[in-house]
Amino acid sequence: MPTDRFASPTGPTGPTGPTGPTGPTGPADLVLTGARVRLPRGNWARAVAVRDGRIAYAGDEPGLRGLVGRRTQVVHASGGLVLPGFQDSHIHAPFAGRNRLHLWLNDLAGRPAYLEAVNVFARRRPDEPWIIGGGWAMEHVPGGTPRKEDLDVIVPDRPVFLFNRDVHGAWLNSRALELAGITRDTPDPADGRIERDPATGEPTGTLHEGAAYHVNEHVVPRPTRADWEAAILNAQSHLHCLGITGWQDAWVTPGTQEAYQALAADGRLTARVVGALWWDRRQGMQQIADLLARREAGQQVTGPRAGLGMGFHPTAVKIMIDGVLENHTGALLEPYCDGCGGHTSNRGLSYLEPALLNAAVTELDRLGFQVHMHAIGDRAVRDALDAIAAARTTNGAADNRHHIAHLQVVQPEDVARFGELDVVANCQAYWAQSEPQMDELTVPFLGPERARLQYPFAALLTAGARLAMGSDWAVTTADPLRQLEVAVTRVDPQRRDNRPFLPEQALRLDEAVDAFTAGSAYVNHDAYAGAIEVGHRADLVLLDTDIYAPGVVTADAAPLADARVRLTVAAGEVVHDADV
């Protein structure tokens, strides 16, 4: 899309212009023209003006009179679309950035490609004491469980620790297992599993859930604050180029919180971030005092954009209720199938018993925390809803905006409870497609009836639930446009000839865009974002394609993912320009 950086807007300019809540009439800092602008309630504009970090004008181009001065940056786009900045309601930015700075396997497919990447990294960084990274996918290795011997051949003398793509398991070499003290005699933790050779009982090199987390937290060297700052900045740059201006970090540790606060204080954090402080499932209610202290410490930090609501806000708590279906740790009401038509005795794992979960959510709700829960299986979803219902009964209604993320299997009788309890459905739209992990590692172990209950986005919306959208990056792509296409088509944008996955649960384009803008801003308690309105913070994304134009989205195709972000504006500041 051609973009003239110094073009004059169409229509006359003069000494007078619109006045709004952002301040007195006067020249704007930034003006966007030439593209359609999506406003709330089905309205459209052709121009946006920004002053002092807020939207000063949104309307037709002649209405820009008086807003363009000698120092106004004018961007004239020949077509395209302006949307509110995207907000990601569930993401792991520091961990993604750290992997991007070390060993990033997410863009590769297959065991040979993974091993070659490890080999190249090890040769380029011979002084690294540990080789860390991640992003391998279970469907690309036999049985979803890679072996230590493959890594041993490449790196026999240094420990290797690689989280898988969904961060629910890790691949280790023999040296890492040795340093962790994991042998055939090591028992499985209550919240995880050590993969073992069926003949010898020896650890094979794959750790699941709590077994992997224990090694990561207590054996792998901890990053310094400078390490975490670099990781967050790397992630932020990538997210800005995708049009993302804010997010909720779904796994904030003391180390990542310290880094976020330092970046916010000196202005390097150019996104608005809500931090969901990690609930340690090995502790109980006594950790709430520490969570309160961490929230208070975070609220003392200000920065140059604090007046616009920017910065880091550690106001949520993240609780993992279960695992994932692919390794059979997602919590189900009925046992997993065995893949061959029968059933096992395994119903998955619940990381918090219902009584403790109810008590935790009730107390966190009373203290004004937002609770952000991971729930994959139908038992986990029901337990999460029951916990919020318990909090409502004890505390009454409050505006804490609790939300449940992932929602892979939801029983029909629980769908309506989201609206009844005012619980936000935090949807990871990119997962709602047919792909190898779904077809080979999920559906055979759910069985046909439960498989039809997956990712019921349309049903949740119809039942009155609010929808927010998040990527869970780096589990899958952070690109909102790719996620929006799956939400609308239930088909992978890279395999558009695939059959749609449960197409009756597809969203309309308006519904999906609203979830990734206004819906995520709502869950992030961000009152001045999510819509383009005078007085709102100027978080904007300029696309090179008008995805609302006739013919762009049709009944059998929605090439939303083919659009590209040309410009991202956060709090009035251009944070990404594709032409620079």
Coordinates of C-alpha atoms in Angstrom, one line a residue:
M1 CA 0.0 0.0 0.0
P2 CA 1.6 3.3 -1.0
T3 CA 1.8 5.7 1.9
D4 CA 2.7 9.4 1.5
R5 CA 4.2 10.5 4.8
F6 CA 4.0 14.2 4.0
A7 CA 0.7 14.4 2.1
S8 CA -1.9 17.0 3.0
P9 CA -5.3 15.7 4.0
T10 CA -8.1 16.0 1.5
G11 CA -10.2 19.0 2.1
P12 CA -9.5 22.5 3.4
T13 CA -7.5 23.4 6.5
G14 CA -8.0 26.5 8.6
P15 CA -7.7 28.1 12.0
T16 CA -10.7 26.4 13.6
G17 CA -11.5 22.7 14.2
P18 CA -13.2 20.3 16.5
T19 CA -12.9 20.5 20.3
G20 CA -13.0 17.4 22.5
P21 CA -12.1 16.1 25.9
T22 CA -8.5 16.0 25.0
G23 CA -8.0 19.7 25.3
P24 CA -8.4 23.0 23.5
T25 CA -8.6 23.3 19.7
G26 CA -5.1 23.3 18.1
P27 CA -2.9 21.3 15.8
A28 CA -2.8 17.6 16.2
D29 CA 0.4 15.6 16.7
L30 CA -0.6 12.9 14.2
V31 CA -3.3 12.6 11.5
L32 CA -4.3 9.5 9.6
T33 CA -6.3 9.9 6.4
G34 CA -7.1 7.9 3.3
A35 CA -8.2 4.7 5.0
R36 CA -11.6 3.8 6.3
V37 CA -11.8 4.1 10.1
R38 CA -14.0 1.6 12.1
L39 CA -15.9 3.4 14.8
P40 CA -18.2 1.9 17.5
R41 CA -21.8 0.9 16.8
G42 CA -21.3 0.2 13.1
N43 CA -20.2 3.7 12.2
W44 CA -17.3 4.7 9.9
A45 CA -14.9 7.6 9.4
R46 CA -12.2 8.6 7.0
A47 CA -9.8 10.4 9.3
V48 CA -8.4 10.3 12.8
A49 CA -6.4 13.0 14.6
V50 CA -4.3 12.5 17.7
R51 CA -3.2 15.1 20.3
D52 CA -1.4 14.5 23.6
G53 CA -1.8 10.7 23.3
R54 CA -5.5 10.8 22.9
I55 CA -8.0 10.8 20.0
A56 CA -8.9 14.4 19.3
Y57 CA -11.0 13.8 16.2
A58 CA -12.6 11.0 14.2
G59 CA -14.8 11.9 11.3
D60 CA -14.6 13.0 7.7
E61 CA -11.6 14.6 6.1
P62 CA -13.0 18.1 5.8
G63 CA -13.5 18.1 9.5
L64 CA -9.7 18.1 10.0
R65 CA -9.8 21.9 9.6
G66 CA -7.5 23.5 12.1
L67 CA -5.9 20.2 13.2
V68 CA -3.0 20.1 10.8
G69 CA -0.2 22.4 11.6
R70 CA 3.5 22.7 10.6
R71 CA 4.5 20.0 13.1
T72 CA 1.7 17.6 12.6
Q73 CA 2.7 14.2 11.2
V74 CA 0.3 13.4 8.5
V75 CA 0.0 9.8 7.2
H76 CA -2.1 9.5 4.1
A77 CA -2.9 5.9 3.3
S78 CA -4.2 5.0 -0.1
G79 CA -6.9 2.6 1.1
G80 CA -6.7 0.2 4.0
L81 CA -8.4 0.2 7.4
V82 CA -7.8 1.8 10.8
L83 CA -8.8 -0.2 13.8
P84 CA -8.3 0.2 17.5
G85 CA -5.0 -1.3 18.7
F86 CA -5.3 -5.0 19.3
Q87 CA -5.1 -6.2 22.9
D88 CA -4.0 -9.8 23.7
S89 CA -5.8 -11.1 26.8
H90 CA -3.6 -14.1 27.4
I91 CA 0.1 -14.1 26.4
H92 CA 3.5 -15.0 27.7
A93 CA 5.7 -12.2 26.3
P94 CA 8.8 -12.5 28.5
F95 CA 9.1 -16.3 27.9
A96 CA 8.5 -15.9 24.2
G97 CA 11.1 -13.1 24.0
R98 CA 13.6 -15.1 25.9
N99 CA 13.2 -18.1 23.5
R100 CA 13.5 -15.7 20.6
L101 CA 16.9 -14.5 22.0
H102 CA 18.0 -18.1 22.5
L103 CA 16.7 -21.2 20.7
W104 CA 13.4 -20.6 18.9
L105 CA 11.9 -23.7 17.5
N106 CA 8.3 -22.5 16.9
D107 CA 8.8 -21.9 13.2
L108 CA 10.2 -25.3 12.5
A109 CA 8.4 -28.6 11.9
G110 CA 9.8 -32.0 12.6
R111 CA 12.4 -33.8 14.7
P112 CA 15.3 -33.4 12.1
A113 CA 14.7 -29.6 11.9
Y114 CA 14.7 -29.3 15.7
L115 CA 17.9 -31.2 16.1
E116 CA 19.6 -29.2 13.3
A117 CA 18.6 -26.0 15.1
V118 CA 20.0 -27.3 18.4
N119 CA 23.2 -28.3 16.6
V120 CA 23.6 -24.8 15.0
F121 CA 22.9 -23.0 18.2
A122 CA 25.4 -25.2 20.2
R123 CA 28.1 -24.6 17.7
R124 CA 27.5 -20.8 17.6
R125 CA 27.4 -20.4 21.4
P126 CA 30.1 -22.8 22.7
D127 CA 30.3 -20.9 26.0
E128 CA 26.7 -21.1 26.9
P129 CA 26.5 -23.2 30.1
W130 CA 22.9 -24.3 29.4
I131 CA 21.1 -24.5 26.1
I132 CA 17.6 -23.3 26.7
G133 CA 14.7 -22.4 24.4
G134 CA 11.6 -24.1 23.2
G135 CA 8.8 -24.3 20.7
W136 CA 8.8 -27.9 19.6
A137 CA 5.4 -29.4 18.8
M138 CA 4.2 -32.7 20.1
E139 CA 2.8 -33.8 16.8
H140 CA 6.2 -33.6 15.2
V141 CA 7.8 -36.3 17.4
P142 CA 6.8 -39.9 17.8
G143 CA 4.2 -40.2 20.5
G144 CA 4.6 -36.5 21.4
T145 CA 7.6 -37.5 23.6
P146 CA 11.1 -36.8 22.2
R147 CA 14.1 -38.7 23.7
K148 CA 17.2 -37.6 25.4
E149 CA 19.5 -39.7 23.2
D150 CA 18.8 -37.5 20.2
L151 CA 20.1 -34.5 22.1
D152 CA 23.0 -36.4 23.6
V153 CA 24.5 -37.0 20.2
I154 CA 24.6 -33.3 19.5
V155 CA 25.3 -31.9 23.0
P156 CA 26.8 -34.6 25.3
D157 CA 28.6 -32.3 27.7
R158 CA 26.1 -29.4 28.4
P159 CA 22.6 -29.5 29.7
V160 CA 19.7 -28.9 27.3
F161 CA 16.3 -27.8 28.4
L162 CA 13.6 -27.1 25.8
F163 CA 10.0 -26.4 26.7
N164 CA 7.5 -27.7 24.1
R165 CA 5.3 -25.2 22.3
D166 CA 2.4 -25.3 24.8
V167 CA 4.8 -25.0 27.8
H168 CA 3.3 -28.1 29.4
G169 CA 6.3 -30.3 28.9
A170 CA 10.1 -30.2 28.3
W171 CA 12.7 -32.1 26.4
L172 CA 16.0 -32.7 28.2
N173 CA 19.3 -34.4 27.4
S174 CA 21.0 -36.8 29.8
R175 CA 23.2 -34.1 31.3
A176 CA 20.2 -32.0 32.3
L177 CA 18.4 -35.0 33.8
E178 CA 21.6 -35.7 35.8
L179 CA 21.9 -32.2 37.1
A180 CA 18.2 -32.3 38.1
G181 CA 18.8 -35.6 39.9
I182 CA 16.1 -37.4 37.9
T183 CA 16.7 -41.2 37.7
R184 CA 14.5 -44.3 37.4
D185 CA 13.9 -44.1 41.1
T186 CA 12.6 -40.5 41.1
P187 CA 8.9 -40.6 41.8
D188 CA 6.5 -38.6 39.7
P189 CA 5.4 -35.3 41.3
A190 CA 1.7 -35.0 42.2
D191 CA 1.2 -32.4 39.4
G192 CA 3.2 -34.0 36.6
R193 CA 4.9 -37.0 35.1
I194 CA 8.3 -38.2 34.1
E195 CA 8.2 -40.1 30.8
R196 CA 9.9 -43.5 31.3
D197 CA 11.1 -46.4 29.1
P198 CA 8.5 -49.1 29.5
A199 CA 11.1 -51.8 29.6
T200 CA 13.7 -50.3 31.9
G201 CA 11.9 -47.5 33.8
E202 CA 14.7 -45.1 32.9
P203 CA 13.7 -41.4 32.2
T204 CA 13.4 -41.0 28.4
G205 CA 14.0 -37.2 28.3
T206 CA 10.5 -35.8 28.3
L207 CA 9.0 -34.2 31.5
H208 CA 5.3 -33.3 31.8
E209 CA 3.7 -30.4 33.7
G210 CA 5.1 -30.0 37.3
A211 CA 8.1 -32.2 36.6
A212 CA 9.2 -29.8 33.9
Y213 CA 8.3 -26.7 35.9
H214 CA 10.4 -27.9 38.9
V215 CA 13.5 -28.3 36.8
N216 CA 12.9 -24.9 35.1
E217 CA 12.4 -23.1 38.5
H218 CA 15.1 -24.9 40.6
V219 CA 17.8 -26.3 38.3
V220 CA 18.0 -24.1 35.1
P221 CA 19.9 -20.9 35.9
R222 CA 17.5 -18.0 36.6
P223 CA 17.6 -15.1 34.2
T224 CA 18.8 -11.7 35.6
R225 CA 16.7 -8.6 35.5
A226 CA 18.6 -7.4 32.5
D227 CA 17.9 -10.8 30.8
W228 CA 14.1 -10.4 31.4
E229 CA 14.2 -6.7 30.3
A230 CA 15.8 -7.7 27.0
A231 CA 13.3 -10.5 26.6
I232 CA 10.3 -8.2 27.1
L233 CA 11.6 -5.6 24.8
N234 CA 12.2 -8.2 22.1
A235 CA 8.7 -9.5 22.5
Q236 CA 7.2 -6.0 22.6
S237 CA 8.9 -5.1 19.3
H238 CA 7.4 -8.2 17.7
L239 CA 3.9 -7.6 19.1
H240 CA 3.9 -3.9 18.0
C241 CA 4.6 -5.0 14.4
L242 CA 1.5 -7.1 14.6
G243 CA -0.7 -4.2 15.8
I244 CA -0.8 -5.1 19.4
T245 CA -0.7 -2.2 21.8
G246 CA -1.5 -4.0 25.1
W247 CA -1.7 -7.4 26.7
Q248 CA -2.4 -9.4 29.8
D249 CA 0.7 -11.4 30.8
A250 CA -0.7 -14.7 32.0
W251 CA 2.4 -15.9 34.0
V252 CA 4.1 -13.1 35.9
T253 CA 6.8 -14.2 38.3
P254 CA 8.7 -12.0 40.7
G255 CA 11.5 -11.8 38.2
T256 CA 9.4 -10.7 35.2
Q257 CA 7.4 -8.3 37.4
E258 CA 10.6 -6.5 38.4
A259 CA 11.7 -6.2 34.8
Y260 CA 8.3 -4.9 33.7
Q261 CA 8.3 -2.3 36.4
A262 CA 11.7 -1.1 35.5
L263 CA 10.7 -0.8 31.8
A264 CA 7.5 1.1 32.8
A265 CA 9.3 3.5 35.1
D266 CA 11.8 4.7 32.4
G267 CA 9.4 4.7 29.5
R268 CA 10.7 1.7 27.5
L269 CA 7.5 -0.2 28.0
T270 CA 5.4 1.3 25.2
A271 CA 2.5 -1.2 25.6
R272 CA -0.1 -1.2 28.4
V273 CA 0.4 -4.5 30.3
V274 CA -1.8 -6.1 33.0
G275 CA 0.2 -8.7 35.0
A276 CA -1.5 -11.9 36.2
L277 CA 0.6 -12.9 39.2
W278 CA 1.3 -16.6 39.3
W279 CA -0.5 -18.7 41.9
D280 CA 1.9 -21.3 43.2
R281 CA -0.2 -24.5 43.3
R282 CA 2.4 -26.0 45.8
Q283 CA 1.4 -23.4 48.3
G284 CA -2.0 -22.5 49.8
M285 CA -3.8 -19.5 51.0
Q286 CA -0.8 -18.1 52.8
Q287 CA 0.6 -16.9 49.5
I288 CA -2.1 -14.2 49.2
A289 CA -0.2 -11.9 51.6
D290 CA 2.7 -12.0 49.1
L291 CA 0.4 -11.3 46.2
L292 CA -1.0 -8.3 48.0
A293 CA 2.5 -7.0 48.6
R294 CA 3.5 -7.5 45.0
R295 CA 0.3 -5.7 43.8
E296 CA 1.0 -2.7 46.1
A297 CA 4.6 -2.5 45.0
G298 CA 3.6 -2.5 41.3
Q299 CA 1.0 0.2 41.9
Q300 CA 3.7 2.5 43.3
V301 CA 5.6 2.5 40.0
T302 CA 4.8 5.3 37.6
G303 CA 6.2 6.3 34.3
P304 CA 6.0 8.9 31.6
R305 CA 2.8 7.5 30.2
A306 CA 1.0 6.8 33.5
G307 CA -1.5 9.7 32.9
L308 CA -2.7 7.8 29.8
G309 CA -3.3 4.6 31.8
M310 CA -0.1 3.0 30.3
G311 CA 2.5 1.1 32.3
F312 CA 2.4 -2.2 34.1
H313 CA -0.6 -3.1 36.3
P314 CA -0.1 -6.3 38.5
T315 CA -3.8 -6.5 39.4
A316 CA -4.7 -10.1 38.4
V317 CA -3.8 -13.5 39.7
K318 CA -3.4 -16.5 37.4
I319 CA -4.6 -19.9 38.6
M320 CA -3.8 -23.1 36.6
I321 CA -6.7 -25.5 37.2
D322 CA -5.6 -28.4 34.9
G323 CA -3.1 -29.3 32.2
V324 CA -3.8 -30.0 28.5
L325 CA -5.5 -32.8 26.6
E326 CA -2.6 -33.8 24.5
N327 CA -0.7 -35.3 27.4
H328 CA -3.9 -36.4 29.2
T329 CA -3.6 -33.9 32.1
G330 CA -6.6 -31.8 31.2
A331 CA -9.3 -32.4 33.8
L332 CA -12.3 -34.2 32.3
L333 CA -15.7 -35.2 33.9
E334 CA -15.5 -38.6 32.3
P335 CA -12.3 -40.6 31.6
Y336 CA -10.2 -40.3 28.5
C337 CA -10.8 -42.7 25.7
D338 CA -7.9 -45.0 24.8
G339 CA -7.9 -43.9 21.1
C340 CA -9.4 -47.2 20.0
G341 CA -13.0 -46.9 21.1
G342 CA -12.6 -47.8 24.8
H343 CA -12.0 -45.8 27.9
T344 CA -9.2 -45.5 30.4
S345 CA -9.4 -44.8 34.1
N346 CA -7.7 -41.4 33.7
R347 CA -9.7 -38.2 34.2
G348 CA -6.7 -35.9 34.1
L349 CA -5.3 -33.7 36.8
S350 CA -6.9 -31.0 39.0
Y351 CA -4.1 -28.8 40.4
L352 CA -6.4 -27.3 43.0
E353 CA -9.0 -29.3 44.8
P354 CA -12.5 -27.6 44.5
A355 CA -12.6 -26.5 48.1
L356 CA -9.2 -24.8 47.9
L357 CA -10.1 -23.2 44.6
N358 CA -13.4 -21.9 45.9
A359 CA -11.6 -20.4 49.0
A360 CA -8.8 -18.9 46.9
V361 CA -11.1 -17.2 44.3
T362 CA -13.5 -16.0 47.0
E363 CA -10.6 -14.3 49.0
L364 CA -8.9 -12.9 45.9
D365 CA -12.3 -11.5 44.8
R366 CA -12.9 -9.9 48.2
L367 CA -9.4 -8.3 47.9
G368 CA -10.2 -6.8 44.5
F369 CA -8.0 -9.0 42.4
Q370 CA -9.1 -10.2 39.0
V371 CA -8.8 -14.0 38.7
H372 CA -7.5 -15.4 35.4
M373 CA -8.0 -19.1 35.3
H374 CA -6.6 -21.7 32.9
A375 CA -9.2 -24.4 32.2
I376 CA -9.0 -26.8 29.3
G377 CA -11.2 -29.8 30.2
D378 CA -14.9 -29.7 31.0
R379 CA -14.2 -30.6 34.7
A380 CA -11.8 -27.7 35.0
V381 CA -14.3 -25.3 33.3
R382 CA -17.0 -26.4 35.7
D383 CA -14.7 -26.1 38.7
A384 CA -13.7 -22.5 37.6
L385 CA -17.4 -21.5 37.2
D386 CA -18.3 -23.0 40.6
A387 CA -15.4 -21.1 42.3
I388 CA -16.7 -17.8 40.8
A389 CA -20.2 -18.6 41.9
A390 CA -18.9 -19.3 45.4
A391 CA -17.2 -15.9 45.4
R392 CA -20.4 -14.2 44.2
T393 CA -22.4 -15.8 47.0
T394 CA -20.0 -14.7 49.7
N395 CA -19.0 -11.3 48.4
G396 CA -21.8 -10.2 46.1
A397 CA -21.2 -8.7 42.7
A398 CA -18.1 -6.8 42.0
D399 CA -16.4 -5.4 38.9
N400 CA -13.3 -7.6 39.1
R401 CA -13.9 -9.1 35.6
H402 CA -12.8 -12.7 36.2
H403 CA -12.1 -14.7 33.1
I404 CA -11.5 -18.3 32.1
A405 CA -9.0 -19.0 29.4
H406 CA -8.8 -21.7 26.8
L407 CA -12.2 -23.4 27.2
Q408 CA -11.4 -26.3 25.0
V409 CA -14.2 -28.6 26.2
V410 CA -17.3 -27.0 27.7
Q411 CA -20.5 -28.9 28.5
P412 CA -23.6 -27.2 27.1
E413 CA -25.1 -26.7 30.6
D414 CA -22.0 -24.7 31.5
V415 CA -22.1 -22.4 28.5
A416 CA -25.0 -20.4 29.9
R417 CA -23.3 -19.9 33.2
F418 CA -20.7 -17.5 31.7
G419 CA -23.4 -14.9 31.1
E420 CA -25.2 -15.6 34.3
L421 CA -22.1 -15.1 36.4
D422 CA -20.6 -12.3 34.2
V423 CA -17.5 -14.3 33.5
V424 CA -15.4 -13.3 30.5
A425 CA -14.7 -16.2 28.0
N426 CA -11.0 -15.7 27.2
C427 CA -10.7 -17.4 23.7
Q428 CA -7.6 -18.7 21.9
A429 CA -9.2 -18.7 18.5
Y430 CA -6.2 -20.1 16.6
W431 CA -6.6 -23.4 18.3
A432 CA -10.1 -24.0 16.9
Q433 CA -9.0 -25.7 13.7
S434 CA -8.3 -29.1 12.3
E435 CA -4.5 -29.8 12.5
P436 CA -2.3 -32.8 13.4
Q437 CA -2.3 -32.2 17.1
M438 CA -6.1 -32.0 17.1
D439 CA -6.6 -34.9 14.7
E440 CA -4.0 -37.3 16.2
L441 CA -3.5 -36.4 19.8
T442 CA -6.8 -35.0 20.9
V443 CA -10.0 -36.2 19.1
P444 CA -9.2 -39.9 19.4
F445 CA -8.8 -39.5 23.2
L446 CA -11.9 -37.4 23.7
G447 CA -14.2 -39.5 21.6
P448 CA -16.7 -38.1 19.0
E449 CA -19.3 -36.7 21.5
R450 CA -16.9 -34.6 23.5
A451 CA -14.9 -33.6 20.5
R452 CA -18.0 -31.7 19.3
L453 CA -17.9 -29.6 22.4
Q454 CA -14.6 -27.9 21.7
Y455 CA -14.1 -24.1 21.6
P456 CA -17.8 -23.1 21.5
F457 CA -17.3 -19.4 20.8
A458 CA -20.6 -18.7 19.0
A459 CA -22.6 -20.6 21.7
L460 CA -20.9 -18.6 24.5
L461 CA -21.6 -15.3 22.7
T462 CA -25.2 -16.3 22.1
A463 CA -25.6 -17.2 25.7
G464 CA -24.6 -13.7 26.8
A465 CA -20.9 -14.2 27.6
R466 CA -18.4 -11.4 26.9
L467 CA -15.6 -12.6 24.7
A468 CA -11.9 -11.6 24.9
M469 CA -9.2 -13.0 22.7
G470 CA -5.6 -13.9 23.4
S471 CA -3.0 -15.8 21.5
D472 CA -1.2 -17.7 24.3
W473 CA 1.9 -16.8 22.4
A474 CA 4.4 -18.4 22.1
V475 CA 2.2 -21.5 22.2
T476 CA 0.8 -20.4 18.8
T477 CA 1.2 -17.3 16.6
A478 CA 0.8 -13.9 18.2
D479 CA -0.6 -12.5 14.9
P480 CA -4.2 -11.2 15.5
L481 CA -5.1 -11.3 11.8
R482 CA -4.3 -15.1 11.6
Q483 CA -6.3 -15.6 14.8
L484 CA -9.2 -13.6 13.5
E485 CA -9.3 -15.6 10.3
V486 CA -9.6 -18.9 12.3
A487 CA -12.3 -17.4 14.5
V488 CA -14.3 -16.5 11.4
T489 CA -13.7 -19.6 9.3
R490 CA -12.5 -22.3 11.8
V491 CA -9.8 -23.1 9.2
D492 CA -6.0 -22.7 9.3
P493 CA -5.0 -19.7 7.0
Q494 CA -2.1 -21.8 5.7
R495 CA -4.4 -24.6 4.7
R496 CA -7.5 -22.9 3.5
D497 CA -8.8 -26.0 1.6
N498 CA -9.1 -27.9 4.9
R499 CA -12.6 -28.7 6.2
P500 CA -13.8 -26.2 8.8
F501 CA -13.6 -27.3 12.4
L502 CA -17.1 -27.2 14.0
P503 CA -18.1 -24.4 11.7
E504 CA -21.3 -23.7 13.7
Q505 CA -19.1 -22.2 16.4
A506 CA -17.5 -19.6 14.0
L507 CA -17.9 -15.9 14.8
R508 CA -18.8 -13.1 12.5
L509 CA -16.1 -10.7 11.6
D510 CA -17.5 -7.9 13.8
E511 CA -17.7 -10.2 16.8
A512 CA -14.2 -11.4 16.4
V513 CA -12.7 -8.0 15.9
D514 CA -14.6 -6.7 18.9
A515 CA -13.3 -9.5 21.1
F516 CA -9.7 -8.7 20.1
T517 CA -10.2 -5.0 20.8
A518 CA -13.0 -3.9 23.0
G519 CA -13.4 -7.3 24.7
S520 CA -9.7 -7.6 25.7
A521 CA -9.7 -3.9 26.7
Y522 CA -12.7 -4.7 29.0
V523 CA -11.0 -7.6 30.6
N524 CA -7.9 -5.5 31.1
H525 CA -9.9 -2.8 32.9
D526 CA -8.8 -0.4 30.2
A527 CA -11.6 2.1 29.9
Y528 CA -9.9 4.3 27.3
A529 CA -9.0 1.8 24.7
G530 CA -10.7 -0.8 22.5
A531 CA -12.6 1.7 20.4
I532 CA -11.9 4.8 18.3
E533 CA -13.7 7.6 20.1
V534 CA -12.8 11.2 20.9
G535 CA -11.1 11.2 24.3
H536 CA -9.9 7.6 24.2
R537 CA -6.2 6.8 24.3
A538 CA -4.8 6.8 20.8
D539 CA -4.1 3.1 20.3
L540 CA -4.5 2.5 16.6
V541 CA -3.5 0.0 13.9
L542 CA -3.4 0.8 10.2
L543 CA -3.9 -2.2 7.9
D544 CA -3.0 -2.2 4.3
T545 CA -6.3 -4.0 3.4
D546 CA -9.8 -3.0 4.3
I547 CA -10.9 -6.4 5.7
Y548 CA -14.5 -5.1 5.8
A549 CA -14.6 -4.3 2.1
P550 CA -17.1 -6.3 0.1
G551 CA -15.6 -9.6 -1.2
V552 CA -12.8 -9.7 1.3
V553 CA -14.7 -11.9 3.6
T554 CA -17.1 -14.4 1.9
A555 CA -18.9 -17.5 2.9
D556 CA -16.1 -19.8 1.9
A557 CA -13.0 -17.6 2.4
A558 CA -11.7 -14.9 4.7
P559 CA -8.2 -14.0 3.7
L560 CA -7.8 -11.8 6.8
A561 CA -4.4 -13.2 7.5
D562 CA -3.2 -11.8 4.1
A563 CA -3.5 -8.2 5.4
R564 CA -0.5 -6.5 6.8
V565 CA 0.1 -4.0 9.6
R566 CA 1.5 -0.8 8.2
L567 CA 1.5 1.4 11.3
T568 CA 0.9 0.8 15.0
V569 CA 0.2 3.7 17.4
A570 CA 0.3 3.3 21.2
A571 CA -0.8 6.2 23.4
G572 CA -0.3 8.5 20.4
E573 CA 3.3 7.3 19.7
V574 CA 4.2 5.5 16.5
V575 CA 5.7 2.3 17.8
H576 CA 5.8 0.4 14.4
D577 CA 6.1 1.7 10.9
A578 CA 6.5 -0.9 8.2
D579 CA 7.9 1.7 5.8
V580 CA 10.8 2.7 8.0

